[in-house]
């Protein structure tokens, strides 16, 4: 019941904000929380510039309860019209500013978060984040863009995996990695990644 | 934990000498026997990259690291596919049982019965350029090979010094020609107290070298079963079509077959080599551990797809198969799904 009330309140809110002509109708209901280009707002994380494949998998994860967030779960549950969902997601996937990719090897003596990102930690069996998230954390395929994402959101996600509150990543690929990260590393990785422009 | 020092101690090899001449790479991808996995031994740990010394010698080491993780900077010159050394020699050549460079460096020069030839370390690196990278190796004395040799030497020597409590000792500098040789030679000197502590024999068997032995399973490797394993555990990263994933135009997840992967002469094309690599190292991060049978099957699957031609091919797959693949555990020249593999291979060595 309460959910329904929240939902209807949301709808009114959204009708008022999203009007930009170049945004497909299907995506307009997302803009309130994710921004007109999916850049993120105080109500929701960045989703612009991530692959459609990744975004769609997350909608499914919210629907199936493998990720939990009152507002977004409700939104996801409303996205049952698959062709409409596709239009919304492909709009956001096409956003996101291009990045000048820092390649593996461009810098050598690294420390902290940047070192974990580009070199990993062999002793703990932690592969470099780069191996999966790519140059400058731009992402692609099943791998989300991390560059420019809100720091708090990034940290929350890594912690959610550690607490077994987020799943749905194929073969627990990311959960296995998050479990090996220390709390201070999570903080510094989140800060580092969110600052990449 | 440290490697049992005893493993490193023994007599020096009696002067095998080093034949540098007639660099013929015909069978340079000869199989290195996999080792039983050492249990209970901490693996050797190289020094942190930030400890690479300043100056000209350090610059060579840094260049070697950079080439190792971004070999694509040589694409079109020495590299003919989308791979980087670190795609197979994981963690920039530092990971045990992913053919680490520190263990390799100590194993060369290595005498090869087959061609009665002694291969130096740099010559072995050339082998991977010609086959694994489907390219044309830089010359033995090129800055690239000197740099990769310097980096490999530094991985080994820094780790050895640390292992024997000499954290403060700088890695001794070597000349370019000495660097190309490798550590399995009389005049490869270990500094100070190491010189008599570590009399190196079995230099080719440093724990962690090459790949860990994976026993054969009851059922013969099957590409059909392997296809299912592939879809379930590999396609996420290497893509359904095996072509990997690019991000911002850079290949991040490497291709496993097709025009942009290793060629039919590469060590990884053998089912046994790939199976041991995969069992130990894939899926990357090891959130799941494959069963031995699954590793054999998926290795058979990826290695029964077409890839660039064996560069030793002279127009006849059957002849090439007979001459170079007679006793290797691979699919070259064999029929799979109605096609003889190798007959529709992609061009070998696209670089001029």
Short mmCIF file of C-alpha atoms in Angstrom, two decimals:
data_model
loop_
_atom_site.label_atom_id
_atom_site.label_comp_id
_atom_site.label_asym_id
_atom_site.label_seq_id
_atom_site.Cartn_x
_atom_site.Cartn_y
_atom_site.Cartn_z
CA UNK A 1 0.00 0.00 0.00
CA UNK A 2 2.64 2.49 1.07
CA UNK A 3 4.57 1.66 -2.04
CA UNK A 4 1.60 2.58 -4.16
CA UNK A 5 1.29 5.94 -2.53
CA UNK A 6 4.95 6.64 -3.06
CA UNK A 7 4.58 5.53 -6.64
CA UNK A 8 1.71 7.80 -7.45
CA UNK A 9 3.44 10.71 -5.79
CA UNK A 10 6.40 10.02 -8.00
CA UNK A 11 4.38 10.00 -11.14
CA UNK A 12 3.09 13.50 -10.50
CA UNK A 13 6.56 14.67 -9.72
CA UNK A 14 7.88 13.21 -12.91
CA UNK A 15 5.18 14.59 -15.15
CA UNK A 16 6.20 18.02 -13.97
CA UNK A 17 9.92 17.74 -14.63
CA UNK A 18 10.58 15.75 -17.73
CA UNK A 19 9.68 17.57 -20.83
CA UNK A 20 12.77 17.99 -22.92
CA UNK A 21 11.83 17.20 -26.48
CA UNK A 22 14.84 15.08 -27.40
CA UNK A 23 14.24 12.64 -24.59
CA UNK A 24 12.00 9.75 -25.67
CA UNK A 25 8.75 9.57 -23.70
CA UNK A 26 9.75 6.16 -22.37
CA UNK A 27 12.82 7.66 -20.71
CA UNK A 28 11.18 10.77 -19.32
CA UNK A 29 9.99 9.09 -16.16
CA UNK A 30 13.60 8.32 -15.27
CA UNK A 31 14.91 11.83 -15.59
CA UNK A 32 13.77 13.06 -12.17
CA UNK A 33 16.15 10.76 -10.41
CA UNK A 34 18.77 9.98 -13.05
CA UNK A 35 19.03 13.35 -14.83
CA UNK A 36 18.22 14.29 -18.42
CA UNK A 37 21.37 12.65 -19.74
CA UNK A 38 21.50 9.95 -17.11
CA UNK A 39 24.24 11.88 -15.33
CA UNK A 40 22.67 11.21 -11.93
CA UNK A 41 20.99 13.47 -9.36
CA UNK A 42 20.70 13.52 -5.60
CA UNK A 43 17.86 10.99 -6.03
CA UNK A 44 19.64 8.43 -8.17
CA UNK A 45 23.01 7.35 -9.59
CA UNK A 46 24.48 7.95 -13.03
CA UNK A 47 23.17 5.54 -15.64
CA UNK A 48 24.25 7.41 -18.77
CA UNK A 49 26.97 5.83 -20.91
CA UNK A 50 26.54 2.30 -19.60
CA UNK A 51 25.76 -0.48 -22.03
CA UNK A 52 22.15 -1.37 -22.62
CA UNK A 53 23.03 -4.93 -21.73
CA UNK A 54 24.24 -3.92 -18.28
CA UNK A 55 21.31 -1.56 -17.62
CA UNK A 56 18.79 -4.18 -18.64
CA UNK A 57 20.39 -6.82 -16.43
CA UNK A 58 20.02 -4.44 -13.49
CA UNK A 59 16.32 -3.83 -14.14
CA UNK A 60 15.91 -7.61 -14.03
CA UNK A 61 17.94 -7.75 -10.82
CA UNK A 62 15.65 -5.22 -9.14
CA UNK A 63 12.55 -7.08 -10.31
CA UNK A 64 13.88 -10.41 -9.05
CA UNK A 65 14.93 -8.95 -5.69
CA UNK A 66 18.64 -9.54 -6.25
CA UNK A 67 19.05 -5.79 -5.68
CA UNK A 68 16.92 -3.82 -3.29
CA UNK A 69 15.99 -0.20 -3.34
CA UNK A 70 12.46 0.90 -2.52
CA UNK A 71 12.18 3.48 -5.26
CA UNK A 72 14.10 1.78 -8.00
CA UNK A 73 12.52 -1.59 -7.36
CA UNK A 74 9.13 0.00 -7.89
CA UNK A 75 10.30 1.68 -11.05
CA UNK A 76 11.78 -1.55 -12.35
CA UNK A 77 8.56 -3.40 -11.65
CA UNK A 78 6.74 -0.91 -13.85
CA UNK A 79 9.10 -1.56 -16.77
CA UNK A 80 7.36 -4.68 -18.02
CA UNK A 81 6.72 -3.40 -21.53
CA UNK A 82 9.98 -4.66 -23.01
CA UNK A 83 10.05 -2.59 -26.23
CA UNK A 84 9.39 0.56 -24.17
CA UNK A 85 12.08 -0.41 -21.69
CA UNK A 86 14.50 -0.88 -24.54
CA UNK A 87 13.83 2.63 -25.86
CA UNK A 88 14.47 4.14 -22.44
CA UNK A 89 17.64 2.16 -21.83
CA UNK A 90 19.13 2.73 -25.25
CA UNK A 91 18.61 6.46 -24.78
CA UNK A 92 20.66 6.43 -21.58
CA UNK A 93 23.23 4.03 -22.99
CA UNK A 94 23.95 6.51 -25.77
CA UNK A 95 24.72 9.33 -23.28
CA UNK A 96 27.84 9.81 -21.23
CA UNK A 97 30.86 11.86 -22.15
CA UNK A 98 33.71 10.13 -23.95
CA UNK A 99 36.80 9.57 -21.83
CA UNK A 100 40.43 9.85 -22.65
CA UNK A 101 41.44 6.38 -21.61
CA UNK A 102 44.44 5.86 -19.39
CA UNK A 103 45.86 2.54 -20.57
CA UNK A 104 47.51 -0.11 -18.48
CA UNK A 105 51.21 0.73 -18.41
CA UNK A 106 50.81 4.47 -19.03
CA UNK A 107 51.79 5.03 -15.42
CA UNK A 108 53.93 2.64 -13.46
CA UNK A 109 54.62 3.72 -9.91
CA UNK A 110 51.10 3.90 -8.56
CA UNK A 111 49.60 3.81 -5.13
CA UNK A 112 46.28 3.38 -3.39
CA UNK A 113 43.12 3.16 -5.45
CA UNK A 114 44.84 3.82 -8.76
CA UNK A 115 47.22 0.96 -8.12
CA UNK A 116 44.37 -1.42 -7.35
CA UNK A 117 42.59 -0.24 -10.45
CA UNK A 118 45.51 -0.70 -12.86
CA UNK A 119 47.58 -3.41 -11.17
CA UNK A 120 45.38 -5.31 -8.74
CA UNK A 121 46.93 -7.12 -5.81
CA UNK A 122 48.51 -10.42 -6.68
CA UNK A 123 48.91 -11.50 -3.05
CA UNK A 124 45.16 -11.46 -2.53
CA UNK A 125 44.30 -12.84 -5.92
CA UNK A 126 42.71 -9.51 -6.85
CA UNK A 127 42.89 -8.89 -10.58
CA UNK A 128 43.28 -5.29 -11.72
CA UNK A 129 39.85 -3.63 -12.00
CA UNK A 130 41.12 -2.56 -15.43
CA UNK A 131 40.92 -6.14 -16.72
CA UNK A 132 37.13 -5.92 -16.61
CA UNK A 133 36.19 -2.23 -16.41
CA UNK A 134 38.71 -1.02 -18.97
CA UNK A 135 40.69 2.14 -19.61
CA UNK A 136 39.61 5.00 -17.33
CA UNK A 137 36.78 2.77 -16.02
CA UNK A 138 34.72 3.43 -19.14
CA UNK A 139 33.05 0.00 -19.05
CA UNK A 140 31.31 -1.91 -21.83
CA UNK A 141 29.35 -5.13 -22.35
CA UNK A 142 28.36 -6.56 -18.99
CA UNK A 143 30.70 -4.18 -17.21
CA UNK A 144 29.37 -0.87 -15.94
CA UNK A 145 31.11 2.41 -16.45
CA UNK A 146 32.47 3.50 -13.07
CA UNK A 147 34.12 6.73 -14.17
CA UNK A 148 32.24 9.76 -12.89
CA UNK A 149 29.77 7.70 -10.89
CA UNK A 150 28.73 9.10 -7.52
CA UNK A 151 31.25 8.07 -4.88
CA UNK A 152 28.65 7.23 -2.24
CA UNK A 153 26.77 5.04 -4.65
CA UNK A 154 29.92 3.14 -5.68
CA UNK A 155 30.88 2.49 -2.08
CA UNK A 156 27.33 1.41 -1.20
CA UNK A 157 27.31 -1.11 -4.02
CA UNK A 158 30.60 -2.67 -3.00
CA UNK A 159 29.40 -2.86 0.58
CA UNK A 160 26.06 -4.32 -0.53
CA UNK A 161 27.94 -7.16 -2.22
CA UNK A 162 29.99 -7.76 0.88
CA UNK A 163 26.84 -7.94 2.97
CA UNK A 164 25.27 -10.26 0.41
CA UNK A 165 22.57 -7.67 -0.26
CA UNK A 166 23.39 -7.36 -3.93
CA UNK A 167 23.70 -10.31 -6.27
CA UNK A 168 22.77 -11.17 -9.82
CA UNK A 169 26.25 -10.60 -11.23
CA UNK A 170 27.01 -13.62 -13.36
CA UNK A 171 28.91 -16.32 -11.43
CA UNK A 172 29.32 -13.88 -8.52
CA UNK A 173 32.11 -12.29 -10.53
CA UNK A 174 32.00 -8.89 -8.86
CA UNK A 175 30.80 -10.11 -5.46
CA UNK A 176 33.89 -12.29 -5.16
CA UNK A 177 36.08 -9.27 -5.76
CA UNK A 178 34.15 -6.92 -3.48
CA UNK A 179 34.52 -9.46 -0.67
CA UNK A 180 38.30 -9.10 -0.84
CA UNK A 181 38.32 -5.32 -0.59
CA UNK A 182 38.99 -3.62 2.72
CA UNK A 183 36.75 -0.84 3.93
CA UNK A 184 39.31 1.92 3.47
CA UNK A 185 40.06 0.62 -0.02
CA UNK A 186 36.38 0.81 -0.90
CA UNK A 187 36.34 4.42 0.20
CA UNK A 188 39.40 5.42 -1.74
CA UNK A 189 38.34 3.48 -4.85
CA UNK A 190 34.96 5.20 -4.78
CA UNK A 191 36.57 8.63 -4.49
CA UNK A 192 39.11 7.86 -7.19
CA UNK A 193 36.58 6.48 -9.67
CA UNK A 194 34.04 9.22 -9.20
CA UNK A 195 36.70 11.82 -9.98
CA UNK A 196 37.58 10.35 -13.40
CA UNK A 197 36.23 12.68 -16.09
CA UNK B 1 56.09 -18.01 3.52
CA UNK B 2 59.00 -18.51 1.25
CA UNK B 3 60.06 -20.95 -1.35
CA UNK B 4 62.07 -23.73 0.18
CA UNK B 5 65.56 -22.57 -0.43
CA UNK B 6 66.59 -26.14 -0.99
CA UNK B 7 64.63 -26.13 -4.19
CA UNK B 8 66.97 -23.55 -5.57
CA UNK B 9 70.16 -25.01 -4.26
CA UNK B 10 72.26 -27.40 -6.23
CA UNK B 11 75.12 -27.57 -8.60
CA UNK B 12 75.69 -25.18 -11.39
CA UNK B 13 75.08 -26.55 -14.79
CA UNK B 14 78.37 -27.50 -16.41
CA UNK B 15 79.08 -24.98 -19.18
CA UNK B 16 76.40 -25.64 -21.74
CA UNK B 17 77.53 -22.50 -23.47
CA UNK B 18 75.21 -20.33 -25.39
CA UNK B 19 74.63 -20.63 -29.07
CA UNK B 20 73.08 -17.44 -30.27
CA UNK B 21 73.34 -18.06 -33.98
CA UNK B 22 70.75 -19.35 -36.41
CA UNK B 23 67.71 -18.11 -34.58
CA UNK B 24 65.26 -20.49 -36.06
CA UNK B 25 61.92 -20.37 -34.44
CA UNK B 26 60.50 -23.53 -35.96
CA UNK B 27 59.53 -25.22 -32.75
CA UNK B 28 60.12 -22.48 -30.30
CA UNK B 29 56.69 -23.04 -28.85
CA UNK B 30 57.70 -26.51 -27.77
CA UNK B 31 55.76 -27.62 -24.79
CA UNK B 32 57.16 -26.87 -21.36
CA UNK B 33 56.21 -29.81 -19.16
CA UNK B 34 53.65 -28.64 -16.60
CA UNK B 35 54.68 -29.08 -12.99
CA UNK B 36 52.81 -30.72 -10.18
CA UNK B 37 51.40 -27.80 -8.25
CA UNK B 38 53.53 -27.05 -5.24
CA UNK B 39 51.39 -27.09 -2.15
CA UNK B 40 52.34 -25.32 0.99
CA UNK B 41 54.95 -23.18 -0.67
CA UNK B 42 54.51 -19.47 -0.74
CA UNK B 43 55.27 -18.34 -4.22
CA UNK B 44 58.04 -16.10 -5.02
CA UNK B 45 57.03 -12.43 -4.79
CA UNK B 46 58.56 -9.85 -7.10
CA UNK B 47 59.27 -6.33 -5.89
CA UNK B 48 56.76 -3.55 -6.17
CA UNK B 49 56.95 -1.63 -9.44
CA UNK B 50 57.60 1.58 -7.51
CA UNK B 51 60.97 0.09 -6.53
CA UNK B 52 62.28 0.06 -10.10
CA UNK B 53 65.45 2.14 -9.83
CA UNK B 54 65.91 5.57 -11.36
CA UNK B 55 68.26 5.96 -14.31
CA UNK B 56 68.91 4.33 -17.66
CA UNK B 57 68.77 0.75 -16.42
CA UNK B 58 65.52 1.42 -14.60
CA UNK B 59 64.15 3.00 -17.75
CA UNK B 60 64.68 -0.25 -19.63
CA UNK B 61 62.83 -2.15 -16.92
CA UNK B 62 59.96 0.33 -16.99
CA UNK B 63 59.79 0.15 -20.77
CA UNK B 64 59.66 -3.63 -20.50
CA UNK B 65 56.74 -3.46 -18.11
CA UNK B 66 54.92 -1.01 -20.33
CA UNK B 67 55.40 -3.25 -23.39
CA UNK B 68 54.29 -6.26 -21.43
CA UNK B 69 50.95 -4.81 -20.37
CA UNK B 70 50.38 -2.71 -23.48
CA UNK B 71 51.92 -4.74 -26.27
CA UNK B 72 49.38 -3.20 -28.61
CA UNK B 73 51.67 -0.19 -28.96
CA UNK B 74 53.57 -2.50 -31.36
CA UNK B 75 50.45 -3.42 -33.32
CA UNK B 76 51.18 -3.42 -37.03
CA UNK B 77 54.90 -3.56 -36.36
CA UNK B 78 55.60 -6.66 -34.29
CA UNK B 79 52.10 -7.58 -33.20
CA UNK B 80 49.42 -8.88 -35.56
CA UNK B 81 46.48 -9.49 -33.24
CA UNK B 82 44.69 -7.78 -30.38
CA UNK B 83 46.53 -9.46 -27.51
CA UNK B 84 48.97 -8.21 -24.89
CA UNK B 85 51.57 -10.37 -23.14
CA UNK B 86 49.72 -9.92 -19.85
CA UNK B 87 46.56 -11.51 -21.24
CA UNK B 88 48.23 -14.92 -20.84
CA UNK B 89 51.10 -14.11 -18.49
CA UNK B 90 48.75 -12.69 -15.90
CA UNK B 91 49.44 -9.85 -13.50
CA UNK B 92 52.09 -8.46 -15.79
CA UNK B 93 54.03 -11.72 -15.83
CA UNK B 94 54.13 -12.03 -12.05
CA UNK B 95 51.49 -14.69 -11.37
CA UNK B 96 52.64 -18.20 -10.51
CA UNK B 97 51.32 -20.90 -12.82
CA UNK B 98 50.46 -18.38 -15.48
CA UNK B 99 53.93 -18.82 -17.00
CA UNK B 100 55.51 -16.03 -14.90
CA UNK B 101 58.52 -14.17 -16.28
CA UNK B 102 60.58 -14.51 -13.08
CA UNK B 103 60.57 -18.29 -13.32
CA UNK B 104 61.07 -18.19 -17.07
CA UNK B 105 64.05 -15.87 -16.80
CA UNK B 106 65.89 -18.33 -14.60
CA UNK B 107 65.22 -21.19 -17.02
CA UNK B 108 67.04 -19.79 -20.04
CA UNK B 109 69.24 -20.35 -21.94
CA UNK B 110 67.62 -23.72 -22.39
CA UNK B 111 68.96 -26.50 -24.47
CA UNK B 112 66.53 -28.09 -26.86
CA UNK B 113 67.23 -31.63 -27.88
CA UNK B 114 64.90 -31.31 -30.81
CA UNK B 115 67.00 -28.87 -32.77
CA UNK B 116 70.19 -29.24 -30.83
CA UNK B 117 70.02 -25.57 -30.15
CA UNK B 118 70.26 -23.43 -27.08
CA UNK B 119 67.54 -20.80 -26.87
CA UNK B 120 68.24 -17.66 -24.95
CA UNK B 121 65.53 -15.91 -22.99
CA UNK B 122 65.17 -13.24 -25.65
CA UNK B 123 64.78 -15.89 -28.33
CA UNK B 124 61.98 -17.47 -26.34
CA UNK B 125 60.27 -14.10 -26.15
CA UNK B 126 60.56 -13.89 -29.92
CA UNK B 127 58.64 -17.16 -30.09
CA UNK B 128 55.68 -15.58 -28.33
CA UNK B 129 55.76 -12.60 -30.70
CA UNK B 130 55.69 -14.86 -33.73
CA UNK B 131 52.97 -17.20 -32.50
CA UNK B 132 51.01 -15.95 -29.49
CA UNK B 133 50.98 -12.39 -30.84
CA UNK B 134 50.68 -13.54 -34.46
CA UNK B 135 53.36 -11.02 -35.30
CA UNK B 136 56.96 -10.63 -36.37
CA UNK B 137 59.34 -10.53 -33.47
CA UNK B 138 61.59 -7.51 -32.97
CA UNK B 139 65.31 -8.27 -33.44
CA UNK B 140 67.22 -9.87 -30.59
CA UNK B 141 69.14 -6.67 -29.90
CA UNK B 142 66.15 -4.36 -30.38
CA UNK B 143 65.26 -1.98 -27.56
CA UNK B 144 61.96 -3.87 -27.18
CA UNK B 145 63.53 -7.26 -26.50
CA UNK B 146 66.18 -5.75 -24.25
CA UNK B 147 63.40 -4.00 -22.31
CA UNK B 148 61.25 -7.11 -21.89
CA UNK B 149 64.34 -9.07 -20.83
CA UNK B 150 65.32 -6.35 -18.36
CA UNK B 151 61.86 -6.32 -16.82
CA UNK B 152 61.83 -10.12 -16.49
CA UNK B 153 65.29 -10.14 -14.98
CA UNK B 154 64.24 -7.46 -12.50
CA UNK B 155 61.17 -9.46 -11.47
CA UNK B 156 63.39 -12.42 -10.71
CA UNK B 157 66.35 -10.72 -9.11
CA UNK B 158 64.36 -8.33 -6.92
CA UNK B 159 62.27 -11.22 -5.63
CA UNK B 160 65.33 -13.38 -4.95
CA UNK B 161 67.07 -10.60 -3.04
CA UNK B 162 63.98 -10.03 -0.91
CA UNK B 163 63.62 -13.74 -0.31
CA UNK B 164 67.08 -13.84 1.20
CA UNK B 165 66.59 -10.79 3.37
CA UNK B 166 68.33 -8.30 1.09
CA UNK B 167 65.43 -5.90 0.70
CA UNK B 168 67.79 -2.94 0.64
CA UNK B 169 70.10 -4.31 -2.05
CA UNK B 170 69.61 -2.84 -5.50
CA UNK B 171 69.11 -5.21 -8.39
CA UNK B 172 72.56 -5.33 -10.06
CA UNK B 173 72.71 -3.86 -13.54
CA UNK B 174 73.47 -6.11 -16.49
CA UNK B 175 74.61 -5.32 -20.00
CA UNK B 176 72.11 -5.66 -22.85
CA UNK B 177 73.75 -8.83 -24.10
CA UNK B 178 73.74 -10.39 -20.66
CA UNK B 179 70.10 -9.47 -20.23
CA UNK B 180 69.09 -11.37 -23.34
CA UNK B 181 70.60 -14.62 -22.09
CA UNK B 182 68.57 -15.43 -19.00
CA UNK B 183 69.69 -16.78 -15.65
CA UNK B 184 70.54 -20.38 -16.50
CA UNK B 185 74.17 -19.74 -17.30
CA UNK B 186 77.46 -19.88 -15.42
CA UNK B 187 78.19 -16.22 -15.57
CA UNK B 188 74.79 -15.22 -14.27
CA UNK B 189 76.02 -14.02 -10.92
CA UNK B 190 73.97 -13.67 -7.82
CA UNK B 191 75.07 -10.86 -5.56
CA UNK B 192 76.86 -11.16 -2.22
CA UNK B 193 75.67 -13.84 0.14
CA UNK B 194 73.36 -15.21 -2.51
CA UNK B 195 76.23 -16.41 -4.64
CA UNK B 196 76.98 -19.43 -2.53
CA UNK B 197 73.55 -19.86 -0.97
CA UNK B 198 71.81 -20.21 -4.24
CA UNK B 199 73.67 -22.53 -6.47
CA UNK B 200 71.08 -22.89 -9.03
CA UNK B 201 70.22 -26.10 -10.64
CA UNK B 202 66.80 -27.19 -11.66
CA UNK B 203 66.64 -23.61 -12.72
CA UNK B 204 63.96 -24.60 -15.11
CA UNK B 205 61.77 -25.86 -12.30
CA UNK B 206 61.25 -22.96 -10.04
CA UNK B 207 57.93 -23.60 -8.29
CA UNK B 208 55.24 -21.64 -10.10
CA UNK B 209 56.89 -21.87 -13.52
CA UNK B 210 54.76 -22.39 -16.58
CA UNK B 211 51.51 -24.11 -15.70
CA UNK B 212 50.37 -26.48 -12.99
CA UNK B 213 49.86 -30.05 -14.04
CA UNK B 214 46.26 -30.99 -14.68
CA UNK B 215 45.54 -34.69 -14.80
CA UNK B 216 43.75 -36.18 -17.76
CA UNK B 217 40.16 -37.00 -17.06
CA UNK B 218 38.19 -40.12 -17.92
CA UNK B 219 36.36 -38.63 -20.84
CA UNK B 220 38.26 -37.30 -23.83
CA UNK B 221 37.97 -33.49 -24.17
CA UNK B 222 34.83 -32.64 -26.08
CA UNK B 223 34.19 -29.42 -28.00
CA UNK B 224 30.43 -30.09 -27.82
CA UNK B 225 30.39 -30.25 -24.03
CA UNK B 226 32.89 -27.40 -24.01
CA UNK B 227 30.48 -25.16 -25.91
CA UNK B 228 28.06 -25.35 -23.00
CA UNK B 229 30.75 -24.53 -20.47
CA UNK B 230 31.80 -21.65 -22.67
CA UNK B 231 28.30 -20.18 -22.78
CA UNK B 232 27.92 -20.59 -19.06
CA UNK B 233 31.25 -19.39 -17.72
CA UNK B 234 33.22 -17.57 -20.41
CA UNK B 235 30.94 -15.71 -22.79
CA UNK B 236 30.27 -12.96 -20.24
CA UNK B 237 33.80 -11.72 -20.79
CA UNK B 238 35.11 -13.19 -24.03
CA UNK B 239 31.73 -12.72 -25.82
CA UNK B 240 29.54 -15.36 -27.46
CA UNK B 241 31.63 -15.19 -30.63
CA UNK B 242 34.94 -15.44 -28.76
CA UNK B 243 36.06 -12.04 -29.99
CA UNK B 244 36.37 -10.41 -26.59
CA UNK B 245 35.14 -6.94 -25.64
CA UNK B 246 36.43 -3.53 -26.61
CA UNK B 247 35.95 -0.45 -24.47
CA UNK B 248 36.66 3.02 -25.84
CA UNK B 249 38.16 1.26 -28.90
CA UNK B 250 40.67 -0.63 -26.79
CA UNK B 251 40.47 -4.42 -26.54
CA UNK B 252 40.11 -5.12 -22.83
CA UNK B 253 38.71 -8.65 -22.72
CA UNK B 254 40.90 -10.62 -25.11
CA UNK B 255 39.70 -12.65 -28.13
CA UNK B 256 40.10 -16.42 -27.80
CA UNK B 257 39.85 -17.37 -31.45
CA UNK B 258 39.47 -15.78 -34.87
CA UNK B 259 41.70 -13.33 -36.71
CA UNK B 260 42.63 -11.32 -33.61
CA UNK B 261 43.80 -14.14 -31.34
CA UNK B 262 46.87 -16.40 -31.09
CA UNK B 263 47.76 -18.42 -34.19
CA UNK B 264 47.84 -22.16 -34.88
CA UNK B 265 51.50 -22.37 -33.94
CA UNK B 266 51.11 -20.82 -30.47
CA UNK B 267 51.53 -22.87 -27.29
CA UNK B 268 48.02 -21.92 -26.17
CA UNK B 269 46.50 -23.66 -29.21
CA UNK B 270 47.30 -27.02 -27.59
CA UNK B 271 44.36 -28.37 -25.66
CA UNK B 272 46.49 -29.51 -22.74
CA UNK B 273 48.26 -26.18 -22.39
CA UNK B 274 45.00 -24.23 -22.57
CA UNK B 275 43.29 -26.64 -20.17
CA UNK B 276 45.93 -26.16 -17.48
CA UNK B 277 45.93 -22.39 -17.98
CA UNK B 278 42.15 -22.21 -17.80
CA UNK B 279 41.80 -24.54 -14.84
CA UNK B 280 44.20 -22.46 -12.81
CA UNK B 281 43.33 -18.96 -13.99
CA UNK B 282 39.86 -18.67 -15.50
CA UNK B 283 37.23 -17.29 -15.16
CA UNK B 284 39.39 -14.32 -14.25
CA UNK B 285 39.19 -13.61 -10.51
CA UNK B 286 38.22 -17.24 -9.90
CA UNK B 287 34.80 -16.62 -8.41
CA UNK B 288 34.06 -20.13 -9.65
CA UNK B 289 36.42 -23.08 -9.96
CA UNK B 290 35.91 -25.28 -13.01
CA UNK B 291 36.10 -29.02 -12.63
CA UNK B 292 39.02 -30.64 -14.44
CA UNK B 293 36.71 -32.20 -17.03
CA UNK B 294 35.12 -28.80 -17.69
CA UNK B 295 38.54 -27.21 -18.21
CA UNK B 296 39.51 -29.90 -20.73
CA UNK B 297 36.22 -29.59 -22.55
CA UNK B 298 36.20 -25.82 -22.79
CA UNK B 299 39.85 -25.84 -23.90
CA UNK B 300 38.83 -28.24 -26.67
CA UNK B 301 36.00 -25.92 -27.64
CA UNK B 302 38.02 -22.70 -27.93
CA UNK B 303 40.88 -24.52 -29.65
CA UNK B 304 38.68 -26.12 -32.29
CA UNK B 305 37.66 -22.76 -33.81
CA UNK B 306 39.61 -21.20 -36.68
CA UNK B 307 42.41 -18.80 -35.88
CA UNK B 308 45.37 -17.32 -37.79
CA UNK B 309 47.38 -19.82 -39.81
CA UNK B 310 50.52 -21.47 -38.46
CA UNK B 311 53.29 -19.22 -39.83
CA UNK B 312 55.27 -22.33 -40.83
CA UNK B 313 52.47 -23.33 -43.22
CA UNK B 314 53.62 -23.79 -46.80
CA UNK B 315 50.36 -24.34 -48.59
CA UNK B 316 49.31 -27.74 -47.30
CA UNK B 317 47.53 -28.20 -43.98
CA UNK B 318 48.13 -31.96 -43.86
CA UNK B 319 51.85 -31.49 -44.41
CA UNK B 320 52.11 -28.73 -41.81
CA UNK B 321 50.11 -30.85 -39.39
CA UNK B 322 52.41 -33.80 -39.96
CA UNK B 323 55.59 -31.84 -39.67
CA UNK B 324 54.78 -29.58 -36.74
CA UNK B 325 51.73 -30.93 -34.98
CA UNK B 326 52.28 -34.68 -35.06
CA UNK B 327 52.68 -35.03 -31.34
CA UNK B 328 50.88 -32.05 -30.03
CA UNK B 329 47.55 -32.20 -28.36
CA UNK B 330 45.68 -29.85 -30.68
CA UNK B 331 43.07 -29.71 -33.42
CA UNK B 332 45.18 -28.39 -36.27
CA UNK B 333 44.57 -30.57 -39.34
CA UNK B 334 41.79 -32.48 -37.61
CA UNK B 335 38.16 -32.56 -38.58
CA UNK B 336 35.67 -30.87 -36.28
CA UNK B 337 32.07 -30.17 -37.24
CA UNK B 338 32.76 -31.25 -40.81
CA UNK B 339 35.74 -28.94 -41.41
CA UNK B 340 39.44 -29.65 -41.36
CA UNK B 341 40.85 -27.06 -39.01
CA UNK B 342 43.55 -24.93 -40.59
CA UNK B 343 41.94 -24.97 -44.03
CA UNK B 344 39.98 -21.81 -43.37
CA UNK B 345 42.55 -20.20 -41.12
CA UNK B 346 42.93 -16.43 -41.02
CA UNK B 347 46.12 -14.93 -42.42
CA UNK B 348 49.24 -15.59 -40.38
CA UNK B 349 51.34 -12.67 -39.33
CA UNK B 350 49.52 -9.76 -40.89
CA UNK B 351 52.34 -7.37 -40.04
CA UNK B 352 54.83 -6.63 -42.80
#
